[in-house]
Amino acid sequence: MSVPASAPARADSVVILAAGLGKRMRSARPKVLHPLCGRSMLEWVLDQALALEPQRIVLVVGHGADEVKKSLANHGAASRLQFVTQEPQLGTGHALQCCLSALGQDPGRTVVLYGDMPLLRPESVRALVATQAATADGGLALLTAVFAEPRGFGRIVRDPKTQSVVRIVEEKDCTSAERELDEVNLGVYCFDGRGLVQALPRLSNDNAQKEYYLTDVLALFVAEGRRVASVELEDPNEGLGVNTLAQLAEARTELQWRILEQHLENGVYIEDPASTYVDHGVAIGAGTRILPCTVIRSGVKIGAGCEVGPFTQLRPGTVLEDGAEVGNFTECKNSTIGKHTKAKHLAYIGDATLGANVNIGAGTIFANYDGKAKHKSVVEDGAFIGSGTVIVAPNTIGTRATTGAGAVVTKNSAVGASQVWVGVPAKRLSLRDGDRIPRS
Ligand code: UD1
Ligand code: CA
């Protein structure tokens, strides 16, 4: 599938259907708010919409409407979002009828997307829109796929002579011959907006499910002589609808692979993609090595030439500057790890700012939480934190200072530059002339 070069791939309006209950998820959470690689399923679908540069995006919500609205309050496109509540839910056509006042009389080129179809690539939606513009202006284009097992989907009925789509039949309304058709409707369309808003009030619910079918708009368009085009997905897996937790897991695996593939293309070495979890919205510099069994959460920033893992978790707010190394069984949260600083074994680094060339010994803990509040610590350039040190926050460890193995540096110790602190609670070791700090 390719985008016709001459046609624009822009839509004026996008409607996202997200009112469904999602009963089969067996979860109190609204279906479209389930997480996929660090963001909600709905945010992936919003990317599909935003790729079309629309003036407005109408979200049809029902179950959990308030939660869905709240989840997008700080989204970059929040000002372009309009919410329409559909209650009760009487079918996809009814969902669009509920949008009539939001859309107005001429919503322009209008695309319908599903909130539970996160794998659809923005490029595929752009190809659909460009096809409508190039070959069915004034009519509609719909997205289809050929499935070996088309069960549950509406079937595409084509005119045997012209091969153009004339009807979509819901499975429950199919004749036995129609049930054999393997080309299915994915439910994603690009409509001439004026034609759509004129057709919607004419839908009836005279069918097996007593629902208002959006698919019947197609038959009305055909009857009016409007053109109908179709675009078949090259990769039918993009059409996966998430209805169960198993399908959610399947979608996550695919999106995870797409994210990792992008980093691999950017020159990030990932030894074992199958055991590497990198959320959406992580920046990683070229030449960085990610070793197995590593979890990197949204918003983390990793410089060039770093090493992460094996068995490392980088939680939100972590920044690794160039050449930093965070290794085995080390967790970082809301912390900056300076250039060429190393924390290679069994450490917890929380709410800390580490300068350059710091060495964090095995088993070091930043005790950032006093049971009520989180506190910050700073470790300045070149400091050497001995194995098993506990740094109780808030605290500061000065430039090139040293802590001895097992030291517990109680809060506000303000360890000065080049000082050596040892013991529990840690005290400053006064060095006589000739004493050597055990490091270069
Ligand atoms: C619809 C299509 C069918 C297509 C299938 C693809 C119709 C009549 N049929 O099936 O041809 O093969 O999608 O998945 O359109 N929704 C609402 N409000 C409603 C009903 C649904 O917002 O009243 C939303 C759901 O949350 C979901 C989407 O629309 O995101 C599809 O609903 P679903 O019930 O799965 O699709 P069908 O109507 O069975
Ligand atoms: Ca249904």
Tab-separated table of C-alpha atoms and ligand atoms in Angstrom:
chain	number	residue	atom	x	y	z
A	1	MET	CA	0.000	0.000	0.000
A	2	SER	CA	1.405	3.382	-0.921
A	3	VAL	CA	0.194	6.932	-0.511
A	4	PRO	CA	-0.800	8.376	-3.914
A	5	ALA	CA	1.807	11.087	-4.364
A	6	SER	CA	-0.485	13.771	-5.765
A	7	ALA	CA	-3.198	13.571	-3.113
A	8	PRO	CA	-3.083	15.198	0.295
A	9	ALA	CA	-3.196	12.832	3.256
A	10	ARG	CA	-4.937	15.321	5.531
A	11	ALA	CA	-8.325	15.122	7.143
A	12	ASP	CA	-10.391	17.970	8.568
A	13	SER	CA	-12.133	15.907	11.232
A	14	VAL	CA	-11.357	12.644	12.973
A	15	VAL	CA	-13.822	10.698	15.099
A	16	ILE	CA	-12.445	8.071	17.481
A	17	LEU	CA	-14.943	5.493	18.710
A	18	ALA	CA	-14.189	4.577	22.294
A	19	ALA	CA	-17.528	4.128	24.011
A	20	GLY	CA	-17.539	0.329	24.117
A	21	LEU	CA	-17.606	-1.454	27.434
A	22	GLY	CA	-14.669	-3.792	26.849
A	23	LYS	CA	-16.329	-6.455	28.958
A	24	ARG	CA	-13.922	-9.180	27.864
A	25	MET	CA	-10.971	-7.327	29.388
A	26	ARG	CA	-12.441	-8.313	32.791
A	27	SER	CA	-11.171	-5.073	34.216
A	28	ALA	CA	-12.748	-2.033	35.849
A	29	ARG	CA	-10.425	0.218	33.854
A	30	PRO	CA	-11.908	1.661	30.628
A	31	LYS	CA	-10.577	-0.476	27.791
A	32	VAL	CA	-8.789	2.314	25.933
A	33	LEU	CA	-6.846	3.338	29.050
A	34	HIS	CA	-4.967	0.066	29.326
A	35	PRO	CA	-1.236	0.698	29.043
A	36	LEU	CA	0.909	-0.234	26.068
A	37	CYS	CA	4.620	0.518	26.394
A	38	GLY	CA	4.278	3.445	28.769
A	39	ARG	CA	1.165	5.151	27.401
A	40	SER	CA	-2.495	4.311	27.001
A	41	MET	CA	-3.924	2.407	24.063
A	42	LEU	CA	-5.857	5.597	23.237
A	43	GLU	CA	-2.665	7.650	22.943
A	44	TRP	CA	-1.410	5.286	20.236
A	45	VAL	CA	-4.680	5.842	18.383
A	46	LEU	CA	-4.360	9.608	18.841
A	47	ASP	CA	-1.048	9.364	16.951
A	48	GLN	CA	-3.000	7.890	14.020
A	49	ALA	CA	-5.364	10.859	14.182
A	50	LEU	CA	-2.637	13.481	14.582
A	51	ALA	CA	-0.780	12.151	11.527
A	52	LEU	CA	-3.724	13.529	9.513
A	53	GLU	CA	-3.260	17.074	10.923
A	54	PRO	CA	-7.000	17.477	11.578
A	55	GLN	CA	-8.653	20.626	12.906
A	56	ARG	CA	-10.752	18.620	15.321
A	57	ILE	CA	-10.697	15.214	16.930
A	58	VAL	CA	-13.982	14.013	18.366
A	59	LEU	CA	-13.762	11.247	20.943
A	60	VAL	CA	-16.905	9.221	21.515
A	61	VAL	CA	-16.821	8.045	25.099
A	62	GLY	CA	-19.261	6.107	27.224
A	63	HIS	CA	-18.046	3.725	29.874
A	64	GLY	CA	-15.551	5.503	32.121
A	65	ALA	CA	-16.003	8.781	30.224
A	66	ASP	CA	-14.606	10.928	33.039
A	67	GLU	CA	-11.497	8.806	33.444
A	68	VAL	CA	-10.866	8.887	29.706
A	69	LYS	CA	-11.226	12.690	29.631
A	70	LYS	CA	-8.950	13.105	32.615
A	71	SER	CA	-6.253	10.914	31.076
A	72	LEU	CA	-5.924	13.314	28.151
A	73	ALA	CA	-6.158	16.604	30.060
A	74	ASN	CA	-2.420	17.273	29.608
A	75	HIS	CA	-2.053	15.742	26.164
A	76	GLY	CA	-0.291	17.925	23.589
A	77	ALA	CA	-3.417	17.929	21.393
A	78	ALA	CA	-5.871	18.565	24.264
A	79	SER	CA	-7.086	21.838	22.734
A	80	ARG	CA	-8.209	20.041	19.574
A	81	LEU	CA	-10.111	17.282	21.407
A	82	GLN	CA	-13.872	17.294	21.764
A	83	PHE	CA	-15.647	14.687	23.862
A	84	VAL	CA	-19.071	13.343	23.018
A	85	THR	CA	-20.811	10.988	25.407
A	86	GLN	CA	-22.752	8.109	23.881
A	87	GLU	CA	-25.110	6.605	26.409
A	88	PRO	CA	-26.578	4.049	25.824
A	89	GLN	CA	-24.488	2.538	23.015
A	90	LEU	CA	-26.724	1.580	20.136
A	91	GLY	CA	-24.077	0.767	17.545
A	92	THR	CA	-21.332	2.408	15.512
A	93	GLY	CA	-23.826	4.395	13.414
A	94	HIS	CA	-25.440	5.697	16.581
A	95	ALA	CA	-21.992	6.675	17.879
A	96	LEU	CA	-21.542	8.889	14.804
A	97	GLN	CA	-25.088	10.256	15.139
A	98	CYS	CA	-24.103	11.433	18.613
A	99	CYS	CA	-21.318	13.476	16.964
A	100	LEU	CA	-23.616	15.383	14.610
A	101	SER	CA	-23.629	18.645	16.536
A	102	ALA	CA	-19.873	18.458	17.181
A	103	LEU	CA	-19.261	17.900	13.450
A	104	GLY	CA	-21.652	20.547	12.110
A	105	GLN	CA	-23.046	20.575	8.586
A	106	ASP	CA	-19.759	20.324	6.749
A	107	PRO	CA	-17.018	18.659	8.750
A	108	GLY	CA	-14.845	18.273	5.633
A	109	ARG	CA	-12.896	15.098	5.012
A	110	THR	CA	-13.793	12.950	8.043
A	111	VAL	CA	-11.964	9.863	9.260
A	112	VAL	CA	-13.344	7.302	11.704
A	113	LEU	CA	-10.899	5.358	13.885
A	114	TYR	CA	-11.349	2.824	16.694
A	115	GLY	CA	-9.911	3.457	20.135
A	116	ASP	CA	-9.076	-0.236	20.481
A	117	MET	CA	-6.968	-0.610	17.300
A	118	PRO	CA	-3.534	0.527	18.457
A	119	LEU	CA	-1.431	-1.338	15.890
A	120	LEU	CA	-2.766	0.540	12.897
A	121	ARG	CA	0.175	2.503	11.549
A	122	PRO	CA	-0.327	6.224	10.969
A	123	GLU	CA	1.017	5.673	7.425
A	124	SER	CA	-1.815	3.242	6.695
A	125	VAL	CA	-4.410	5.807	7.737
A	126	ARG	CA	-2.663	8.429	5.623
A	127	ALA	CA	-2.791	6.050	2.638
A	128	LEU	CA	-6.533	5.612	3.190
A	129	VAL	CA	-7.118	9.363	3.215
A	130	ALA	CA	-4.933	9.962	0.175
A	131	THR	CA	-6.832	7.235	-1.694
A	132	GLN	CA	-10.167	8.807	-0.840
A	133	ALA	CA	-8.910	12.188	-2.030
A	134	ALA	CA	-7.431	10.791	-5.231
A	135	THR	CA	-10.088	8.289	-6.292
A	136	ALA	CA	-13.276	8.806	-4.278
A	137	ASP	CA	-13.542	12.534	-3.632
A	138	GLY	CA	-17.137	13.197	-2.577
A	139	GLY	CA	-17.454	9.541	-1.574
A	140	LEU	CA	-15.636	7.319	0.881
A	141	ALA	CA	-12.669	5.007	1.251
A	142	LEU	CA	-12.590	2.118	3.664
A	143	LEU	CA	-9.834	-0.028	5.095
A	144	THR	CA	-10.046	-3.776	4.538
A	145	ALA	CA	-7.959	-6.826	5.288
A	146	VAL	CA	-8.007	-10.407	4.167
A	147	PHE	CA	-8.100	-12.759	7.120
A	148	ALA	CA	-7.803	-16.532	6.996
A	149	GLU	CA	-10.168	-16.550	10.007
A	150	PRO	CA	-12.597	-13.657	9.400
A	151	ARG	CA	-14.911	-14.586	12.262
A	152	GLY	CA	-16.746	-11.678	13.915
A	153	PHE	CA	-16.003	-9.105	11.235
A	154	GLY	CA	-18.292	-7.479	8.693
A	155	ARG	CA	-17.687	-8.928	5.225
A	156	ILE	CA	-16.962	-6.870	2.128
A	157	VAL	CA	-19.368	-7.517	-0.728
A	158	ARG	CA	-18.062	-6.453	-4.150
A	159	ASP	CA	-19.816	-6.112	-7.462
A	160	PRO	CA	-18.776	-9.244	-9.402
A	161	LYS	CA	-18.251	-7.234	-12.612
A	162	THR	CA	-16.616	-3.987	-11.464
A	163	GLN	CA	-15.080	-5.350	-8.224
A	164	SER	CA	-16.104	-2.171	-6.445
A	165	VAL	CA	-17.459	-2.440	-2.900
A	166	VAL	CA	-21.236	-2.274	-2.798
A	167	ARG	CA	-22.110	-3.351	0.715
A	168	ILE	CA	-20.769	-4.451	4.088
A	169	VAL	CA	-22.641	-7.289	5.751
A	170	GLU	CA	-22.310	-7.883	9.482
A	171	GLU	CA	-21.555	-11.481	10.305
A	172	LYS	CA	-24.846	-11.891	12.153
A	173	ASP	CA	-26.700	-10.728	9.028
A	174	CYS	CA	-24.682	-12.856	6.556
A	175	THR	CA	-26.081	-15.514	4.313
A	176	SER	CA	-24.001	-18.692	4.408
A	177	ALA	CA	-22.368	-17.705	1.097
A	178	GLU	CA	-21.487	-14.242	2.455
A	179	ARG	CA	-19.978	-15.794	5.574
A	180	GLU	CA	-17.389	-17.463	3.302
A	181	LEU	CA	-16.014	-14.089	2.139
A	182	ASP	CA	-12.560	-13.535	3.604
A	183	GLU	CA	-12.181	-9.802	2.954
A	184	VAL	CA	-13.329	-7.932	6.049
A	185	ASN	CA	-14.217	-4.421	7.096
A	186	LEU	CA	-11.855	-3.029	9.739
A	187	GLY	CA	-14.222	-0.191	10.650
A	188	VAL	CA	-11.848	2.590	9.605
A	189	TYR	CA	-13.152	4.972	6.952
A	190	CYS	CA	-12.487	8.281	5.281
A	191	PHE	CA	-15.766	9.989	4.345
A	192	ASP	CA	-16.811	13.037	2.473
A	193	GLY	CA	-18.027	14.888	5.563
A	194	ARG	CA	-21.115	16.498	4.082
A	195	GLY	CA	-22.247	13.167	2.619
A	196	LEU	CA	-21.690	11.501	5.993
A	197	VAL	CA	-23.734	13.960	8.056
A	198	GLN	CA	-26.551	13.789	5.511
A	199	ALA	CA	-26.595	9.984	5.602
A	200	LEU	CA	-26.416	9.471	9.375
A	201	PRO	CA	-30.018	10.457	10.227
A	202	ARG	CA	-31.227	7.980	7.609
A	203	LEU	CA	-29.761	4.872	9.255
A	204	SER	CA	-32.195	2.308	10.601
A	205	ASN	CA	-31.714	-0.441	13.167
A	206	ASP	CA	-33.629	-3.023	11.174
A	207	ASN	CA	-31.063	-5.809	11.478
A	208	ALA	CA	-30.125	-8.873	13.496
A	209	GLN	CA	-28.603	-6.841	16.354
A	210	LYS	CA	-31.130	-3.954	16.362
A	211	GLU	CA	-28.134	-1.598	16.146
A	212	TYR	CA	-27.527	1.486	14.017
A	213	TYR	CA	-24.750	0.339	11.706
A	214	LEU	CA	-22.216	2.859	10.432
A	215	THR	CA	-21.535	0.350	7.664
A	216	ASP	CA	-24.951	1.132	6.171
A	217	VAL	CA	-23.673	4.601	5.223
A	218	LEU	CA	-21.717	2.823	2.518
A	219	ALA	CA	-24.862	1.424	0.911
A	220	LEU	CA	-26.462	4.900	1.066
A	221	PHE	CA	-23.392	6.408	-0.630
A	222	VAL	CA	-23.548	3.758	-3.368
A	223	ALA	CA	-27.263	4.468	-3.907
A	224	GLU	CA	-26.464	8.191	-4.290
A	225	GLY	CA	-23.808	7.409	-6.887
A	226	ARG	CA	-20.950	8.516	-4.623
A	227	ARG	CA	-17.693	6.738	-5.225
A	228	VAL	CA	-16.357	4.066	-2.901
A	229	ALA	CA	-12.675	3.132	-2.771
A	230	SER	CA	-10.950	0.572	-0.611
A	231	VAL	CA	-7.456	0.102	0.723
A	232	GLU	CA	-6.346	-3.358	1.791
A	233	LEU	CA	-3.816	-3.593	4.616
A	234	GLU	CA	-0.604	-5.229	3.461
A	235	ASP	CA	-0.053	-6.401	7.022
A	236	PRO	CA	-3.445	-7.536	8.360
A	237	ASN	CA	-2.014	-7.644	11.893
A	238	GLU	CA	-2.305	-3.853	11.978
A	239	GLY	CA	-6.045	-4.439	12.154
A	240	LEU	CA	-5.848	-6.235	15.507
A	241	GLY	CA	-8.668	-5.092	17.751
A	242	VAL	CA	-7.904	-5.379	21.462
A	243	ASN	CA	-10.792	-7.040	23.260
A	244	THR	CA	-8.991	-9.255	25.777
A	245	LEU	CA	-5.911	-9.066	27.974
A	246	ALA	CA	-4.296	-11.667	25.697
A	247	GLN	CA	-4.789	-9.332	22.712
A	248	LEU	CA	-3.429	-6.464	24.816
A	249	ALA	CA	-0.279	-8.499	25.435
A	250	GLU	CA	-0.045	-9.307	21.728
A	251	ALA	CA	-0.330	-5.606	20.851
A	252	ARG	CA	2.303	-4.723	23.445
A	253	THR	CA	4.780	-7.185	21.965
A	254	GLU	CA	4.334	-5.697	18.504
A	255	LEU	CA	4.596	-2.069	19.664
A	256	GLN	CA	7.653	-2.991	21.766
A	257	TRP	CA	9.328	-4.409	18.706
A	258	ARG	CA	8.580	-1.253	16.694
A	259	ILE	CA	10.142	0.896	19.438
A	260	LEU	CA	13.261	-1.286	19.671
A	261	GLU	CA	13.591	-1.417	15.901
A	262	GLN	CA	13.703	2.385	15.824
A	263	HIS	CA	16.492	2.468	18.432
A	264	LEU	CA	18.425	-0.237	16.553
A	265	GLU	CA	18.163	1.873	13.411
A	266	ASN	CA	19.543	4.815	15.384
A	267	GLY	CA	22.666	2.859	16.288
A	268	VAL	CA	21.716	1.591	19.740
A	269	TYR	CA	23.075	-1.916	20.358
A	270	ILE	CA	20.391	-4.116	21.920
A	271	GLU	CA	21.762	-7.555	22.633
A	272	ASP	CA	18.441	-9.305	23.240
A	273	PRO	CA	15.307	-7.471	22.090
A	274	ALA	CA	13.121	-10.247	23.494
A	275	SER	CA	14.084	-9.425	27.093
A	276	THR	CA	14.427	-5.656	26.692
A	277	TYR	CA	11.543	-3.358	27.640
A	278	VAL	CA	11.816	0.205	26.410
A	279	ASP	CA	8.720	2.377	26.673
A	280	HIS	CA	7.505	4.911	24.171
A	281	GLY	CA	9.225	8.280	24.609
A	282	VAL	CA	12.739	7.197	25.609
A	283	ALA	CA	15.766	8.919	24.045
A	284	ILE	CA	18.929	6.819	23.600
A	285	GLY	CA	22.169	8.061	22.042
A	286	ALA	CA	24.113	6.179	19.391
A	287	GLY	CA	26.690	3.658	20.516
A	288	THR	CA	24.880	2.922	23.765
A	289	ARG	CA	24.647	-0.748	24.682
A	290	ILE	CA	21.486	-2.173	26.244
A	291	LEU	CA	22.105	-5.579	27.789
A	292	PRO	CA	19.460	-8.244	28.498
A	293	CYS	CA	16.616	-8.139	31.037
A	294	THR	CA	16.405	-4.383	31.222
A	295	VAL	CA	13.379	-2.137	31.762
A	296	ILE	CA	13.499	1.502	30.647
A	297	ARG	CA	10.447	3.636	31.344
A	298	SER	CA	8.895	6.569	29.500
A	299	GLY	CA	10.756	9.855	29.583
A	300	VAL	CA	14.160	8.381	30.436
A	301	LYS	CA	17.054	10.033	28.585
A	302	ILE	CA	20.227	8.092	27.859
A	303	GLY	CA	23.252	9.705	26.231
A	304	ALA	CA	25.751	8.263	23.755
A	305	GLY	CA	28.202	5.504	24.596
A	306	CYS	CA	26.410	4.408	27.762
A	307	GLU	CA	25.901	0.858	29.007
A	308	VAL	CA	22.673	-0.264	30.658
A	309	GLY	CA	22.082	-3.718	32.086
A	310	PRO	CA	21.975	-6.598	32.353
A	311	PHE	CA	19.101	-6.648	34.870
A	312	THR	CA	18.630	-2.905	35.278
A	313	GLN	CA	15.543	-0.768	35.759
A	314	LEU	CA	15.584	2.896	34.750
A	315	ARG	CA	12.401	4.508	36.041
A	316	PRO	CA	10.884	7.879	35.103
A	317	GLY	CA	13.080	10.915	35.576
A	318	THR	CA	16.358	9.092	34.993
A	319	VAL	CA	18.996	10.810	32.872
A	320	LEU	CA	22.240	9.058	31.904
A	321	GLU	CA	24.837	11.436	30.559
A	322	ASP	CA	27.294	10.263	27.878
A	323	GLY	CA	29.402	7.280	28.845
A	324	ALA	CA	27.520	6.494	32.068
A	325	GLU	CA	27.221	2.814	33.007
A	326	VAL	CA	24.438	1.327	35.100
A	327	GLY	CA	24.601	-2.406	35.514
A	328	ASN	CA	23.484	-5.551	37.274
A	329	PHE	CA	20.500	-5.230	39.592
A	330	THR	CA	20.611	-1.458	39.772
A	331	GLU	CA	17.469	0.690	39.886
A	332	CYS	CA	17.445	4.407	39.132
A	333	LYS	CA	14.565	6.831	39.608
A	334	ASN	CA	14.368	10.589	39.174
A	335	SER	CA	18.150	10.833	39.109
A	336	THR	CA	20.904	12.133	36.891
A	337	ILE	CA	23.972	9.969	36.388
A	338	GLY	CA	26.857	12.146	35.178
A	339	LYS	CA	29.337	11.499	32.400
A	340	HIS	CA	31.329	8.280	32.775
A	341	THR	CA	29.861	7.675	36.200
A	342	LYS	CA	29.465	3.991	37.047
A	343	ALA	CA	26.958	2.121	39.180
A	344	LYS	CA	27.548	-1.417	38.091
A	345	HIS	CA	26.146	-3.637	40.834
A	346	LEU	CA	23.161	-3.903	43.180
A	347	ALA	CA	22.386	-0.254	43.829
A	348	TYR	CA	19.322	1.941	44.344
A	349	ILE	CA	19.731	5.484	43.092
A	350	GLY	CA	16.641	7.569	43.835
A	351	ASP	CA	16.249	11.355	43.743
A	352	ALA	CA	19.992	11.831	43.351
A	353	THR	CA	22.219	13.934	41.145
A	354	LEU	CA	25.571	12.310	40.467
A	355	GLY	CA	28.370	14.302	38.863
A	356	ALA	CA	30.951	13.029	36.385
A	357	ASN	CA	33.336	10.132	37.033
A	358	VAL	CA	31.631	9.087	40.254
A	359	ASN	CA	31.995	5.463	41.291
A	360	ILE	CA	28.999	3.959	43.080
A	361	GLY	CA	30.165	0.812	44.861
A	362	ALA	CA	28.208	-2.433	44.904
A	363	GLY	CA	25.238	-2.340	47.234
A	364	THR	CA	24.979	1.439	47.586
A	365	ILE	CA	21.570	2.738	48.607
A	366	PHE	CA	20.254	6.272	48.411
A	367	ALA	CA	17.764	6.271	51.293
A	368	ASN	CA	15.531	8.935	49.774
A	369	TYR	CA	12.317	8.273	51.704
A	370	ASP	CA	11.887	8.966	55.412
A	371	GLY	CA	8.417	7.461	55.579
A	372	LYS	CA	6.704	10.770	54.808
A	373	ALA	CA	8.590	12.598	52.081
A	374	LYS	CA	11.233	12.039	49.414
A	375	HIS	CA	14.518	13.939	49.702
A	376	LYS	CA	17.369	14.662	47.312
A	377	SER	CA	21.072	13.922	47.414
A	378	VAL	CA	23.989	15.260	45.431
A	379	VAL	CA	27.258	13.436	44.795
A	380	GLU	CA	29.855	15.658	43.181
A	381	ASP	CA	32.421	14.855	40.480
A	382	GLY	CA	34.963	12.145	41.146
A	383	ALA	CA	33.507	10.963	44.455
A	384	PHE	CA	34.105	7.332	45.411
A	385	ILE	CA	31.210	5.681	47.234
A	386	GLY	CA	32.396	2.508	48.949
A	387	SER	CA	30.490	-0.768	48.710
A	388	GLY	CA	27.419	-1.001	50.874
A	389	THR	CA	27.226	2.731	51.639
A	390	VAL	CA	23.829	4.107	52.647
A	391	ILE	CA	23.415	7.793	51.874
A	392	VAL	CA	20.471	9.092	53.887
A	393	ALA	CA	18.837	12.020	52.079
A	394	PRO	CA	18.992	14.966	52.033
A	395	ASN	CA	22.731	14.887	51.708
A	396	THR	CA	25.734	16.142	49.795
A	397	ILE	CA	28.962	14.297	49.082
A	398	GLY	CA	31.678	16.682	47.850
A	399	THR	CA	34.071	16.455	44.948
A	400	ARG	CA	36.500	13.524	45.187
A	401	ALA	CA	35.222	12.583	48.642
A	402	THR	CA	35.335	8.935	49.713
A	403	THR	CA	33.014	6.803	51.848
A	404	GLY	CA	34.245	3.563	53.363
A	405	ALA	CA	32.584	0.229	52.807
A	406	GLY	CA	29.388	-0.057	54.826
A	407	ALA	CA	29.298	3.622	55.820
A	408	VAL	CA	25.901	5.021	56.789
A	409	VAL	CA	26.075	8.714	55.937
A	410	THR	CA	23.282	10.199	58.042
A	411	LYS	CA	21.202	13.039	56.614
A	412	ASN	CA	22.691	16.489	56.081
A	413	SER	CA	26.228	15.227	56.710
A	414	ALA	CA	27.557	17.573	54.012
A	415	VAL	CA	30.655	15.522	53.310
A	416	GLY	CA	33.271	18.019	52.119
A	417	ALA	CA	35.505	17.828	49.076
A	418	SER	CA	38.184	15.131	49.305
A	419	GLN	CA	37.101	14.107	52.824
A	420	VAL	CA	36.923	10.456	53.845
A	421	TRP	CA	33.960	9.283	55.938
A	422	VAL	CA	33.638	5.821	57.462
A	423	GLY	CA	31.534	3.854	59.913
A	424	VAL	CA	27.987	3.771	61.297
A	425	PRO	CA	26.961	6.521	61.665
A	426	ALA	CA	29.675	7.743	59.326
A	427	LYS	CA	32.248	10.131	60.765
A	428	ARG	CA	34.976	12.038	59.086
A	429	LEU	CA	38.316	10.269	59.221
A	430	SER	CA	41.008	12.790	60.069
A	431	LEU	CA	44.012	11.986	58.008
A	432	ARG	CA	47.448	12.646	59.417
A	433	ASP	CA	50.310	13.669	57.180
A	434	GLY	CA	51.427	10.667	55.200
A	435	ASP	CA	48.061	8.864	55.413
A	436	ARG	CA	46.919	7.842	52.003
A	437	ILE	CA	43.370	7.779	50.762
A	438	PRO	CA	43.074	4.283	49.336
A	439	ARG	CA	42.553	5.436	45.763
A	440	SER	CA	44.500	7.094	42.982
B	1	UD1	C1	-17.805	-3.087	13.522
B	1	UD1	C2	-18.295	-3.089	12.089
B	1	UD1	C3	-17.807	-4.357	11.388
B	1	UD1	C4	-16.299	-4.448	11.467
B	1	UD1	C5	-15.844	-4.359	12.907
B	1	UD1	C6	-14.337	-4.260	12.984
B	1	UD1	C7	-20.415	-1.930	12.233
B	1	UD1	C8	-21.878	-2.063	12.204
B	1	UD1	N1	-19.727	-3.043	12.092
B	1	UD1	O1	-18.353	-4.222	14.172
B	1	UD1	O2	-18.205	-4.343	10.028
B	1	UD1	O3	-15.842	-5.661	10.896
B	1	UD1	O4	-16.378	-3.168	13.525
B	1	UD1	O5	-13.933	-4.353	14.297
B	1	UD1	O6	-19.888	-0.836	12.311
B	1	UD1	N2	-18.449	1.536	19.590
B	1	UD1	C9	-18.948	2.688	20.140
B	1	UD1	N3	-20.310	2.775	20.326
B	1	UD1	C10	-21.153	1.793	19.960
B	1	UD1	C11	-20.616	0.622	19.379
B	1	UD1	C12	-19.262	0.520	19.207
B	1	UD1	O7	-18.213	3.607	20.480
B	1	UD1	O8	-22.362	1.966	20.151
B	1	UD1	C13	-16.998	1.424	19.386
B	1	UD1	C14	-16.369	0.325	20.214
B	1	UD1	O9	-15.862	0.850	21.446
B	1	UD1	C15	-15.228	-0.142	19.327
B	1	UD1	C16	-15.753	0.125	17.923
B	1	UD1	O10	-16.789	1.073	18.043
B	1	UD1	O11	-14.069	0.632	19.487
B	1	UD1	C17	-16.254	-1.151	17.251
B	1	UD1	O12	-17.264	-1.722	18.011
B	1	UD1	P1	-17.547	-3.290	17.977
B	1	UD1	O13	-18.795	-3.570	18.705
B	1	UD1	O14	-16.309	-4.002	18.306
B	1	UD1	O15	-17.741	-3.530	16.411
B	1	UD1	P2	-18.986	-4.117	15.658
B	1	UD1	O16	-20.100	-3.128	15.653
B	1	UD1	O17	-19.262	-5.490	16.133
B	2	CA	CA	-21.063	-4.777	18.410
